[in-house]
PDB file of C-alpha atoms and ligand atoms in Angstrom:
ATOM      1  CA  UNK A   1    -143.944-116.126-218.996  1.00 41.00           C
ATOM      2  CA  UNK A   2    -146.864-114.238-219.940  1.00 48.00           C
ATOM      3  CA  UNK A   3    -150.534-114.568-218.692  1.00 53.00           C
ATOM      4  CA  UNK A   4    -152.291-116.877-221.924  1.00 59.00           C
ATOM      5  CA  UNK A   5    -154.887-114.225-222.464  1.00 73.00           C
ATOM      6  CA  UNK A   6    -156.149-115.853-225.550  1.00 72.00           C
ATOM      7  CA  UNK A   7    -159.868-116.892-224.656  1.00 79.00           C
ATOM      8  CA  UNK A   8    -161.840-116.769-227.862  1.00 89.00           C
ATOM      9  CA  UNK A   9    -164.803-114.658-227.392  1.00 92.00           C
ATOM     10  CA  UNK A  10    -168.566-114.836-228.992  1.00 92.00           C
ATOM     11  CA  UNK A  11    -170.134-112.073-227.511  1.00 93.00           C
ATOM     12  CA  UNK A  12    -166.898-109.360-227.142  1.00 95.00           C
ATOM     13  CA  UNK A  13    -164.995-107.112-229.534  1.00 96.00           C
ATOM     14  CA  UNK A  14    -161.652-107.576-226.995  1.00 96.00           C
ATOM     15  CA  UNK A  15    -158.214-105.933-227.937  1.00 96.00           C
ATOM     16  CA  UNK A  16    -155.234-105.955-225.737  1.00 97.00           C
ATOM     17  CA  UNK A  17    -153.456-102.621-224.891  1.00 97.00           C
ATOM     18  CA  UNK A  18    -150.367-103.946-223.562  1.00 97.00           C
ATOM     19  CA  UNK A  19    -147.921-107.080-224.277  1.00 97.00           C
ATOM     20  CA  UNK A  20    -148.344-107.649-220.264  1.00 97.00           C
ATOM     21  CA  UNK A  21    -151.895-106.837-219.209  1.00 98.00           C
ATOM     22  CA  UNK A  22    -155.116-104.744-220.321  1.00 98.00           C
ATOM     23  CA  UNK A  23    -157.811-105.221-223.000  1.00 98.00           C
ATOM     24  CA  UNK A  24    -160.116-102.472-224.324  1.00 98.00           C
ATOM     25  CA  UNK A  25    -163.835-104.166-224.951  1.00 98.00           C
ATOM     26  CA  UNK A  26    -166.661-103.713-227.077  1.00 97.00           C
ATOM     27  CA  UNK A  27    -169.867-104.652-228.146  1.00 94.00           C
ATOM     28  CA  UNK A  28    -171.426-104.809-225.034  1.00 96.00           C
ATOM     29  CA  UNK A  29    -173.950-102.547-223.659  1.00 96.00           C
ATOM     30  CA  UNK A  30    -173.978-102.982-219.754  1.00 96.00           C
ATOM     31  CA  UNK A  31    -177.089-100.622-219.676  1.00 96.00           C
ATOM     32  CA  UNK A  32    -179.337-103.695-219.609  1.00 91.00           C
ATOM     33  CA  UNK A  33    -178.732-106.756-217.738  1.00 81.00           C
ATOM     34  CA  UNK A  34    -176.467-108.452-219.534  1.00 87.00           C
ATOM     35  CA  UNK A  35    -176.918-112.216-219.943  1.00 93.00           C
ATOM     36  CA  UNK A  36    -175.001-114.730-218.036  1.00 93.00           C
ATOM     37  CA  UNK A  37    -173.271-115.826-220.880  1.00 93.00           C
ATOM     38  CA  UNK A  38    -172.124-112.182-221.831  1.00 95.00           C
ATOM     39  CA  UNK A  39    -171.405-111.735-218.212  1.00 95.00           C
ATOM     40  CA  UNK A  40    -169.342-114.944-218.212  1.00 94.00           C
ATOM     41  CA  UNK A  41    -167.515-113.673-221.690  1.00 95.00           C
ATOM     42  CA  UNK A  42    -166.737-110.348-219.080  1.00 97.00           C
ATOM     43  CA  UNK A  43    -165.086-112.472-215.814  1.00 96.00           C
ATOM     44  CA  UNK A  44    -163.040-114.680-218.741  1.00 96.00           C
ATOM     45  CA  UNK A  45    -161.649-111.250-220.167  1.00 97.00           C
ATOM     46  CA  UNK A  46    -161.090-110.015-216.543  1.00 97.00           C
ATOM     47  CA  UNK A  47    -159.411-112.895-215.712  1.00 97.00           C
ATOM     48  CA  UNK A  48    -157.007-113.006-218.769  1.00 96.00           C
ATOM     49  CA  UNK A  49    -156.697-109.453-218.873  1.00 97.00           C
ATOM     50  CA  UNK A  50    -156.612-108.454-215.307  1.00 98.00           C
ATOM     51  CA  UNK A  51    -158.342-104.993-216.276  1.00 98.00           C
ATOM     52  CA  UNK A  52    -160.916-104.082-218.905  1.00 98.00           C
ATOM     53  CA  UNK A  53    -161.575-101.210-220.421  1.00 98.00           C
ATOM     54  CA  UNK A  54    -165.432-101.580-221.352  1.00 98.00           C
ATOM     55  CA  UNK A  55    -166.006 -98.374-224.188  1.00 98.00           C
ATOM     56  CA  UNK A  56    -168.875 -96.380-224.882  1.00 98.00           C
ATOM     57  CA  UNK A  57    -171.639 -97.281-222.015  1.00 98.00           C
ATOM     58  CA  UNK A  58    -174.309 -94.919-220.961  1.00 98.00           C
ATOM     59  CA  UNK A  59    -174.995 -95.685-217.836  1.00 98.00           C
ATOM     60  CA  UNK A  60    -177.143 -94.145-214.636  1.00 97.00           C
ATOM     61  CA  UNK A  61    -175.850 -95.137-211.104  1.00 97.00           C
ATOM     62  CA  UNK A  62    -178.514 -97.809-210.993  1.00 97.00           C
ATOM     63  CA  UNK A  63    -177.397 -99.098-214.147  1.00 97.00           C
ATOM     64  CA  UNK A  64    -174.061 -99.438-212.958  1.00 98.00           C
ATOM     65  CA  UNK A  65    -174.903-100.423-209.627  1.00 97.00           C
ATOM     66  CA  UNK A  66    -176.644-103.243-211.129  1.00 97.00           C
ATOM     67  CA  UNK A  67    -173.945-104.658-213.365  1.00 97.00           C
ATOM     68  CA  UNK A  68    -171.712-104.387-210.254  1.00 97.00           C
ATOM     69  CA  UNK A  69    -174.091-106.515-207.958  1.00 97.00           C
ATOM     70  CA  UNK A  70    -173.657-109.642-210.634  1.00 96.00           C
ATOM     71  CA  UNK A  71    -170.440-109.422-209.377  1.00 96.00           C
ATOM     72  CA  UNK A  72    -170.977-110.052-205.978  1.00 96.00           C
ATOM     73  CA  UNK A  73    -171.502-107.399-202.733  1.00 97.00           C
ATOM     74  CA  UNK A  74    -170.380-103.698-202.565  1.00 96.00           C
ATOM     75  CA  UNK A  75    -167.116-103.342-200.425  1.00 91.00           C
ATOM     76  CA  UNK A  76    -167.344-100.204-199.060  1.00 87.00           C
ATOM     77  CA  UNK A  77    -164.939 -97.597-198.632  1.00 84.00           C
ATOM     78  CA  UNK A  78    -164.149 -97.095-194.602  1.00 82.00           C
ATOM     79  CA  UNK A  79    -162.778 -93.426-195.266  1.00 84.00           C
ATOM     80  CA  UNK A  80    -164.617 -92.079-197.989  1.00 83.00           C
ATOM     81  CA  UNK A  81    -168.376 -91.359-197.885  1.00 86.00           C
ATOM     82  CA  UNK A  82    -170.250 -92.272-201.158  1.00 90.00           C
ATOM     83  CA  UNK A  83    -172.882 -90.318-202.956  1.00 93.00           C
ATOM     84  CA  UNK A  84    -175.732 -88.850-201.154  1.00 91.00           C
ATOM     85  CA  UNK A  85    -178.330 -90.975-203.072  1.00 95.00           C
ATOM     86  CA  UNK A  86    -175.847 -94.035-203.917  1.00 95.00           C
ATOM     87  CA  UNK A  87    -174.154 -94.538-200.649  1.00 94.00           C
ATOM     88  CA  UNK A  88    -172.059 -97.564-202.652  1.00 96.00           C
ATOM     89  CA  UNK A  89    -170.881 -95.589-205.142  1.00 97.00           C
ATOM     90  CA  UNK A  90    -167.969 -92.859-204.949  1.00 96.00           C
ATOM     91  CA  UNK A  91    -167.701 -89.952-206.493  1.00 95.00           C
ATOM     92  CA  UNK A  92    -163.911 -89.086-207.361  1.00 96.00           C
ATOM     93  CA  UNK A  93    -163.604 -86.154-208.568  1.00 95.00           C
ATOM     94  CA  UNK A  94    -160.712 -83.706-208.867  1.00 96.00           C
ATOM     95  CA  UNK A  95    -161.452 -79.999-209.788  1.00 95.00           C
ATOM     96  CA  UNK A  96    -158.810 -77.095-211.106  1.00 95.00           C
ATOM     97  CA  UNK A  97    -158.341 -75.958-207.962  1.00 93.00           C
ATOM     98  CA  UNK A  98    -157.388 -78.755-206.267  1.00 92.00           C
ATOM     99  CA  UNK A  99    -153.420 -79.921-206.449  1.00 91.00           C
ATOM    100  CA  UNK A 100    -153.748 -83.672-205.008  1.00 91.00           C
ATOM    101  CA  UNK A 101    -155.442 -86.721-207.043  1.00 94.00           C
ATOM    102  CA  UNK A 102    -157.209 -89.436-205.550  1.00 93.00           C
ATOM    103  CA  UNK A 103    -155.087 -93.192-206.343  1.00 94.00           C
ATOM    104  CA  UNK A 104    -152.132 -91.176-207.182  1.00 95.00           C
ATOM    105  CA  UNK A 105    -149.538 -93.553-206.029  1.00 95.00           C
ATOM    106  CA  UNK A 106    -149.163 -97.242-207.073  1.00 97.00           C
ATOM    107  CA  UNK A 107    -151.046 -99.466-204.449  1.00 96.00           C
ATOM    108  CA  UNK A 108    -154.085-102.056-204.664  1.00 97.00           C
ATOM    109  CA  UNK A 109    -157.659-101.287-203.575  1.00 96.00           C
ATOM    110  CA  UNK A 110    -158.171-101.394-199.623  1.00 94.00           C
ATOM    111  CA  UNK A 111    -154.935-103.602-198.724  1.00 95.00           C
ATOM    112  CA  UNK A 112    -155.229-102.433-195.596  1.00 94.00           C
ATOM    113  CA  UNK A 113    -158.623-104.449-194.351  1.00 95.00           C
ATOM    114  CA  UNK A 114    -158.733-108.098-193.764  1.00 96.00           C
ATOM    115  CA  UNK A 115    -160.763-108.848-196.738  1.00 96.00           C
ATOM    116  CA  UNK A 116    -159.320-106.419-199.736  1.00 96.00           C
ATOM    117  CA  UNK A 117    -161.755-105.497-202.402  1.00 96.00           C
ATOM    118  CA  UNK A 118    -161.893-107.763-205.029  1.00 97.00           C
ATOM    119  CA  UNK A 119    -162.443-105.745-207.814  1.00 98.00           C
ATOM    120  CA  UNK A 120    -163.214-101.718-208.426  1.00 98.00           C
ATOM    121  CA  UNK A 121    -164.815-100.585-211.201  1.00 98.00           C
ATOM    122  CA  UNK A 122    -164.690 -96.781-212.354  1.00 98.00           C
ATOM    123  CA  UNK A 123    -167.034 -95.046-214.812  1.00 98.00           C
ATOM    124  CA  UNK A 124    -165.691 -91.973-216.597  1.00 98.00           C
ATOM    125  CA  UNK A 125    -168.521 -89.232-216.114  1.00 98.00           C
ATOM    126  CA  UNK A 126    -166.293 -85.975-216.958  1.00 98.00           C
ATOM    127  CA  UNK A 127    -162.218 -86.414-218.220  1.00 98.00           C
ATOM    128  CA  UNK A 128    -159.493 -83.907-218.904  1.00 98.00           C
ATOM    129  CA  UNK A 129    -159.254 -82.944-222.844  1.00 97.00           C
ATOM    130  CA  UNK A 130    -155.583 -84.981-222.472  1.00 97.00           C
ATOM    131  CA  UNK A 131    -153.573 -86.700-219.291  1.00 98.00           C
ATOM    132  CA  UNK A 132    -156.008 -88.562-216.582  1.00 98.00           C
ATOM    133  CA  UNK A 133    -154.924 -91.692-217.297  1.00 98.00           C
ATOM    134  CA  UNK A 134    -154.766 -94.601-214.851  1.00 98.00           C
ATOM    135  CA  UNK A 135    -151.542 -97.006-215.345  1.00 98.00           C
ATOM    136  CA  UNK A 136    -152.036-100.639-213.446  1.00 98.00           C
ATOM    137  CA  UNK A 137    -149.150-103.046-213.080  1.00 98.00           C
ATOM    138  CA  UNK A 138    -149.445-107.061-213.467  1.00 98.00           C
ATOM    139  CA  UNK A 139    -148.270-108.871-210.108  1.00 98.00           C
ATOM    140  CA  UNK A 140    -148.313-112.169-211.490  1.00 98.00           C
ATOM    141  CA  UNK A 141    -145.558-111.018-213.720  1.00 98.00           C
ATOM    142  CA  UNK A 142    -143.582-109.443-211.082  1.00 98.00           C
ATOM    143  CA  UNK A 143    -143.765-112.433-209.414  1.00 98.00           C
ATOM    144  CA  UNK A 144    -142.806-114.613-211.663  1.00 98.00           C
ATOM    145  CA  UNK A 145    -139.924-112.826-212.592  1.00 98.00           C
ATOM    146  CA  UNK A 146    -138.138-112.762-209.314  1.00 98.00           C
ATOM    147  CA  UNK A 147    -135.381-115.655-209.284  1.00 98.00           C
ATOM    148  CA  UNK A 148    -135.991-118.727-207.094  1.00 98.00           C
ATOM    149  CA  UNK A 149    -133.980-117.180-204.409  1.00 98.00           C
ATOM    150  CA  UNK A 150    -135.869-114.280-204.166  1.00 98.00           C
ATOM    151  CA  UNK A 151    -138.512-116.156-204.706  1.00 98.00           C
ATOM    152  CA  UNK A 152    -138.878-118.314-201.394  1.00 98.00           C
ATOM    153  CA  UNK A 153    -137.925-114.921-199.492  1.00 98.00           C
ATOM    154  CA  UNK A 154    -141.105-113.295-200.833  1.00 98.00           C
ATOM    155  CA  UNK A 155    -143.002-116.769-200.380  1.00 98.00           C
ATOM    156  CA  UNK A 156    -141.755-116.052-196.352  1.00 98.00           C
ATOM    157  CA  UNK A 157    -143.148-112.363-196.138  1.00 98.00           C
ATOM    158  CA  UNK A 158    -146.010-110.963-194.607  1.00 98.00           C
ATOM    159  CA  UNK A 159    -147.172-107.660-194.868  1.00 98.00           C
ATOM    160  CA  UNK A 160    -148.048-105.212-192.201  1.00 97.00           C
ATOM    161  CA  UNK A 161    -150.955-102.866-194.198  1.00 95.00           C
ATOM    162  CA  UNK A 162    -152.120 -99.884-192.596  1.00 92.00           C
ATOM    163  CA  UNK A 163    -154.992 -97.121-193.956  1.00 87.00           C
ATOM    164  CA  UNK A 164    -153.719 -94.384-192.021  1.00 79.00           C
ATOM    165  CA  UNK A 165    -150.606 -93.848-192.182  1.00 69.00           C
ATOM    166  CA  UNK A 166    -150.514 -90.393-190.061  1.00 59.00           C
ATOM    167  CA  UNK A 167    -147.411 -91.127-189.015  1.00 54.00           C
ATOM    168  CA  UNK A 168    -145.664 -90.419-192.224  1.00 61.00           C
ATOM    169  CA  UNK A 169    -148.044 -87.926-192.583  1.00 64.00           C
ATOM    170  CA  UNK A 170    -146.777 -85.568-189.875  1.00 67.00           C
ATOM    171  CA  UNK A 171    -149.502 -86.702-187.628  1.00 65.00           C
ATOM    172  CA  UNK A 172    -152.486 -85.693-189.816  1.00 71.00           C
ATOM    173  CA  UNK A 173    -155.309 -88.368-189.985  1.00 73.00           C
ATOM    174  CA  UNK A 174    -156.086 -89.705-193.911  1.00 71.00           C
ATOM    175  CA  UNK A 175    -159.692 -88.165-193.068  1.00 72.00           C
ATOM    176  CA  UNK A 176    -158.198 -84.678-192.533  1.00 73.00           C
ATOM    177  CA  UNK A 177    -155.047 -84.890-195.363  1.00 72.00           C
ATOM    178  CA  UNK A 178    -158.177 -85.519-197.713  1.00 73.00           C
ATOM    179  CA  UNK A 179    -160.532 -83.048-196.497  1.00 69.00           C
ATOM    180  CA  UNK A 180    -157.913 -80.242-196.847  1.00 74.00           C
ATOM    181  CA  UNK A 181    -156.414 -81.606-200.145  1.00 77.00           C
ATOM    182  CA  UNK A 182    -159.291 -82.483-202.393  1.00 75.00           C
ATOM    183  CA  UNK A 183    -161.978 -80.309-202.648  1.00 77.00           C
ATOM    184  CA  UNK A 184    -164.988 -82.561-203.162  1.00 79.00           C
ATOM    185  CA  UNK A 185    -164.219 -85.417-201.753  1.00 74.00           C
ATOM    186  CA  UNK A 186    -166.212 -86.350-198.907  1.00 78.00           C
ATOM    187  CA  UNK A 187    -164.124 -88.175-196.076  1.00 81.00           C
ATOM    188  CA  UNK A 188    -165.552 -90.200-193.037  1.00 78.00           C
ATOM    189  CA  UNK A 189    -163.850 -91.594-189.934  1.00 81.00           C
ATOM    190  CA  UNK A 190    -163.812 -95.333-190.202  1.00 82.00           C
ATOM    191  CA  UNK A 191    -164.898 -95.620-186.872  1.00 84.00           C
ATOM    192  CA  UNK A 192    -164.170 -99.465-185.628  1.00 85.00           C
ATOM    193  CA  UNK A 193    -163.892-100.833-188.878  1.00 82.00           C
ATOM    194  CA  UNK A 194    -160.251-102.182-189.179  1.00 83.00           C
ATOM    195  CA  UNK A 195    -157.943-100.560-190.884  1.00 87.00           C
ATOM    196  CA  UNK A 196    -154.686-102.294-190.203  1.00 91.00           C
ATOM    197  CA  UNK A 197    -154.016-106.008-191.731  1.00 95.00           C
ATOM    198  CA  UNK A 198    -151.514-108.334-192.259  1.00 98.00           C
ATOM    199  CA  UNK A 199    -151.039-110.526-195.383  1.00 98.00           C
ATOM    200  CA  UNK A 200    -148.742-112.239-197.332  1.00 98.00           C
ATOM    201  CA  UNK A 201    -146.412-111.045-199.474  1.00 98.00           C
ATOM    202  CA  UNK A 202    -147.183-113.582-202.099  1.00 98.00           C
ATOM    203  CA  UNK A 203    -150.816-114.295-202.651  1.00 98.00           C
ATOM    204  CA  UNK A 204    -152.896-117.029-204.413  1.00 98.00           C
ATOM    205  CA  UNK A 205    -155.315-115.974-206.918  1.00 98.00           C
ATOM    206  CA  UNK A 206    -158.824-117.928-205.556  1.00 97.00           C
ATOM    207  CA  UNK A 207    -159.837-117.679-209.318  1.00 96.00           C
ATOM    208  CA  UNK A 208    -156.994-118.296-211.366  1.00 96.00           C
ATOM    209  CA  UNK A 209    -154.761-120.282-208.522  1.00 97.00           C
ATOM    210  CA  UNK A 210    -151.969-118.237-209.844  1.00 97.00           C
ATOM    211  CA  UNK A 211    -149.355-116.826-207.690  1.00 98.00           C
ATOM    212  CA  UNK A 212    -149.128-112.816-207.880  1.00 98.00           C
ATOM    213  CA  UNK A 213    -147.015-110.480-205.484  1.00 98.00           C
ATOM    214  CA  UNK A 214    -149.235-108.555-203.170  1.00 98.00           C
ATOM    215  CA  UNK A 215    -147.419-105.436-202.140  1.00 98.00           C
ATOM    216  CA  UNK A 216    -148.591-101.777-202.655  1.00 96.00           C
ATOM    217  CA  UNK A 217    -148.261 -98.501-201.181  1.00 94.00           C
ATOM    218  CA  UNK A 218    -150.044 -99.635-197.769  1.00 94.00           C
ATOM    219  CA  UNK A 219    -147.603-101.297-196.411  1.00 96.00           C
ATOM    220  CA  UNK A 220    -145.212 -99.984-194.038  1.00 95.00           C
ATOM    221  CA  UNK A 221    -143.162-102.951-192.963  1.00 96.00           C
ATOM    222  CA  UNK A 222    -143.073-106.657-192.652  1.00 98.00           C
ATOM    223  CA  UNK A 223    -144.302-108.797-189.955  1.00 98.00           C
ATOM    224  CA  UNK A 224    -141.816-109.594-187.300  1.00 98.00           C
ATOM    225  CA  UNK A 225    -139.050-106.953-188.766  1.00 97.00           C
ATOM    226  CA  UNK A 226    -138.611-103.017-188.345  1.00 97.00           C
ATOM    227  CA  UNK A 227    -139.244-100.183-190.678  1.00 95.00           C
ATOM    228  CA  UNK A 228    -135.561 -99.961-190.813  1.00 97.00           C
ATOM    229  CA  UNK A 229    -135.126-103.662-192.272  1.00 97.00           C
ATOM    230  CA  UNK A 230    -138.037-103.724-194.192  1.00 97.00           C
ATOM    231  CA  UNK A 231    -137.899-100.610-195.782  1.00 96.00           C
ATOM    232  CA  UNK A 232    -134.832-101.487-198.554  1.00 98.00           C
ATOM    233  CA  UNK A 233    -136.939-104.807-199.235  1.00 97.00           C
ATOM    234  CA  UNK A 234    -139.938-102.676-200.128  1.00 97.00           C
ATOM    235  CA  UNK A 235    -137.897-100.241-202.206  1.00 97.00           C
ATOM    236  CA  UNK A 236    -137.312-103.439-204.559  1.00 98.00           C
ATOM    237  CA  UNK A 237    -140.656-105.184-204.363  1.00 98.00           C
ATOM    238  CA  UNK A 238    -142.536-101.483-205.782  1.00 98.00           C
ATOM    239  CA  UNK A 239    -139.831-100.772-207.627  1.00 98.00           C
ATOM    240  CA  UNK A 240    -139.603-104.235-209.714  1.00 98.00           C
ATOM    241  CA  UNK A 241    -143.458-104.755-209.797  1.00 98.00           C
ATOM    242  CA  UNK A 242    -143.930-101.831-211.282  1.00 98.00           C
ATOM    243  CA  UNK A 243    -141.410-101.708-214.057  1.00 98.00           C
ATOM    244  CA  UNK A 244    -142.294-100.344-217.460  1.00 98.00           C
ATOM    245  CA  UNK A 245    -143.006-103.835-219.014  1.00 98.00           C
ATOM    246  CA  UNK A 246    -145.303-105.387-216.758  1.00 98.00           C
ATOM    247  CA  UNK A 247    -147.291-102.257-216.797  1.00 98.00           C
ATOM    248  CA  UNK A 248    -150.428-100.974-219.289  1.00 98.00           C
ATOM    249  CA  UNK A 249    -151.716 -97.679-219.153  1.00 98.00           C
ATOM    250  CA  UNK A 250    -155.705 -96.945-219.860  1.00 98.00           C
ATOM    251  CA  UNK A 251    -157.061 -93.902-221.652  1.00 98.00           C
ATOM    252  CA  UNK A 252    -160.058 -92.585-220.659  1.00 98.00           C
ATOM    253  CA  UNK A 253    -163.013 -91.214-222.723  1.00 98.00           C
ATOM    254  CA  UNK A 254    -166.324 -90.611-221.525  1.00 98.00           C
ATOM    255  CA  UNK A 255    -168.042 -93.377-220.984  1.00 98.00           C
ATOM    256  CA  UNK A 256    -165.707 -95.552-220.344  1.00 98.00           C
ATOM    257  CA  UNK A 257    -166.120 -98.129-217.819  1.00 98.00           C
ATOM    258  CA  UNK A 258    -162.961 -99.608-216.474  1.00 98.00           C
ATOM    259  CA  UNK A 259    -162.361-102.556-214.007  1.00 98.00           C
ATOM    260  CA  UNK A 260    -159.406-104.091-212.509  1.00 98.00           C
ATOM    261  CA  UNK A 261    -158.815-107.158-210.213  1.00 98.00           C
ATOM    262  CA  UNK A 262    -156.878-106.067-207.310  1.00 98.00           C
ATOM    263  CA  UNK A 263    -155.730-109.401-206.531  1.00 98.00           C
ATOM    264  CA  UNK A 264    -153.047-109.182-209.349  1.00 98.00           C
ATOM    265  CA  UNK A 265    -152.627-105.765-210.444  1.00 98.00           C
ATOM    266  CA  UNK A 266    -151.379-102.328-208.844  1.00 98.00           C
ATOM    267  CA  UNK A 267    -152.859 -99.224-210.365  1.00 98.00           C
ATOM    268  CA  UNK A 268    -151.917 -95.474-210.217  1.00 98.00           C
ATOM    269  CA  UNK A 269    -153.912 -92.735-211.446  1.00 98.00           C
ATOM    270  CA  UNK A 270    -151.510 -90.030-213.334  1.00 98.00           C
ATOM    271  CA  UNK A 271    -151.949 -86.191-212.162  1.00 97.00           C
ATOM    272  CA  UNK A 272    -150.953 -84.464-215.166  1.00 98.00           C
ATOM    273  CA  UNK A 273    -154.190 -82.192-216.105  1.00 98.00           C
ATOM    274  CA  UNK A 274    -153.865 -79.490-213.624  1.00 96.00           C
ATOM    275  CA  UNK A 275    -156.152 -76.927-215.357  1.00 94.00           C
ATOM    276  CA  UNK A 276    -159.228 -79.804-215.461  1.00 97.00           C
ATOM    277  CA  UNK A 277    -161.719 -81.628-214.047  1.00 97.00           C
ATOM    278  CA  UNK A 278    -161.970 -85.327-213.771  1.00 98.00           C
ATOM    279  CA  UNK A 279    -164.939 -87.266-212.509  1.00 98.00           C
ATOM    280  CA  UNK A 280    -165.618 -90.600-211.767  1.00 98.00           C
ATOM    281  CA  UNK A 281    -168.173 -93.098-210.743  1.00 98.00           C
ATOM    282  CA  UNK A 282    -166.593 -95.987-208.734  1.00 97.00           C
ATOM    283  CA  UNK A 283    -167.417 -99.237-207.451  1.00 98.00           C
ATOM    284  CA  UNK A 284    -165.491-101.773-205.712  1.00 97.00           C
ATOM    285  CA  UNK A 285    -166.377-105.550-205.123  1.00 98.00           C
ATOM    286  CA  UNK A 286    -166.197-107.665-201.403  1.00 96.00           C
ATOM    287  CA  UNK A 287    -162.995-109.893-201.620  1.00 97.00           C
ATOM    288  CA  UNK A 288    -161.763-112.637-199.536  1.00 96.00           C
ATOM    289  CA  UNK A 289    -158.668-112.713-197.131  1.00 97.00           C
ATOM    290  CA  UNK A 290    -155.768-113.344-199.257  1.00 98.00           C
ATOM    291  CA  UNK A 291    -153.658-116.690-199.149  1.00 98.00           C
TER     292      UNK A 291
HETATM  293  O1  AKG B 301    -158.950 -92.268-210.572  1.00 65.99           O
HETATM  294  C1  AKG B 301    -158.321 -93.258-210.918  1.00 65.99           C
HETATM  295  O2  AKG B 301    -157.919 -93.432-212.069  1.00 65.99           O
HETATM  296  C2  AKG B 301    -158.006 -94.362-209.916  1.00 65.99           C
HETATM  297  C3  AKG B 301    -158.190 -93.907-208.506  1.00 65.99           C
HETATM  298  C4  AKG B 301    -158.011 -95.036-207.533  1.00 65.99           C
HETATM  299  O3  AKG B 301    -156.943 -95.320-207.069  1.00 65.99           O
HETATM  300  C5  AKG B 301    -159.184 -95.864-207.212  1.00 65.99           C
HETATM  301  O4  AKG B 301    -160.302 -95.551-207.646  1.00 65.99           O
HETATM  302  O5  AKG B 301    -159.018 -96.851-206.497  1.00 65.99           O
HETATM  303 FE1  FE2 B 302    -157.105 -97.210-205.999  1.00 65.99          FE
END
């Protein structure tokens, strides 16, 4: 059964990308503060949608900063530093020379802290002439799809998430990996903020009070079993909540500011423009722990 994702809307030009999940928006110019109404007209189309694709803003960090805050606190990354000037804000950017892509594997924002960002919001500041795009899965869908049996097995799980998974990476810390592979990002040790949780499988949208599979590439094994059992069981949750028709794939122009709930969606930015640069401006909201 698909989401209803038929709110009528006074303030927003909203069309859907996708039969599963996605709506491109306009008519809105975030640049000033919105008005709670408009802003209200933006959480319905998030919530229906699961990610937006806002078109044509012109926006300064402040600017965006600002429309983030209505959302509620900045979540901050533990191993990336943000912009000199904007500490919250994050500058991805992948240059020519540089062979790896930030996000390029499906996975939810920051699974592995206690309480996962809620929300991240990008804003396209450069993009490749073609290619760049970000796809983003809907995990209401892929949970609703499972068959009761399968059902109360996932409705069982909990998930062991971990941020630095050196240990698949031949020993090399996620600070390091990054510092070597992407040429302008700017990596920080987390320190003592945690960087290993455990959640379930199956989560409860606080919003929506839907149920939505919560699994992404973070996790290395489930709670109570060994890599070597959990491993085939997380082979079919990524591989069935992320097939072709619960997916939606975004396009990118300049301007474009783009947000996704990470409660119910997986994303995956595409590296497919090898010759260009791509830069981004990104955000991501405080969540709760998931239930
Ligand atoms: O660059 C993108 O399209 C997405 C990167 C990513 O995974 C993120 O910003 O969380
Ligand atoms: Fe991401």
């Amino acid at each position: 059964m698909n989401a209803p994702r038929n709110t009528q809307y006074r303030h927003l030009d909203v069309q859907k990308i996708s039969g599963s999940l996605g709506a491109e928006i306009r008519g809105v110019d975030l640049s000033t503060d919105a008005s709670d109404e408009v802003l209200s007209e933006i959480r319905a189309a998030l919530l229906d949608n699961l990610v937006i694709a806002i078109r044509d803003q012109d926006l300064t960090p402040e600017q965006q900063l600002a429309f983030a805050r209505r959302w509620g606190d900045i979540h901050l990354h533990p191993f990336m530093e943000g912009m000199a000037d904007h500490p919250e804000i994050l500058a991805i950017i992948k240059r020519p020379t540089d062979k790896k892509n930030f996000g390029g594997s499906w996975h939810t924002d920051q699974m592995f802290s206690p309480s996962p960002a809620m929300g991240t919001m990008l804003y396209a500041k450069e993009v490749p002439s073609a290619g760049g795009d970000t796809l983003f899965t809907n995990q209401y869908l892929a949970y609703e799809s499972l068959s009761d049996g399968m059902k109360a097995v996932a409705d069982q799980l909990r998930t062991v998430c971990v941020g630095d998974n050196f240990k698949q990476a031949g020993g090399v810390s996620r600070k390091d990996r990054y510092a070597r592979q992407m040429s302008e990002m700017k990596v920080k040790d987390p320190g003592n903020v945690q960087t290993t949780s455990v959640h379930p499988l199956v989560r409860t949208h606080p919003e929506t009070g839907r149920k939505a599979l919560y699994i992404g590439g973070h996790v290395q094994h489930f709670d109570g079993m060994t890599d070597e059992e959990s491993q085939p069981l997380i082979d079919f949750f990524m591989k069935h909540s992320t097939r072709p028709e619960f997916t939606c794939r975004v396009r990118w122009q300049t301007g474009t500011l783009t947000f996704w709930d990470n409660r119910c969606t997986q994303h995956f930015a595409v590296n497919d423009y090898p010759a260009e640069t791509r830069i981004m401006h990104r955000i991501t909201i405080c969540g709760d722990a998931p239930f």
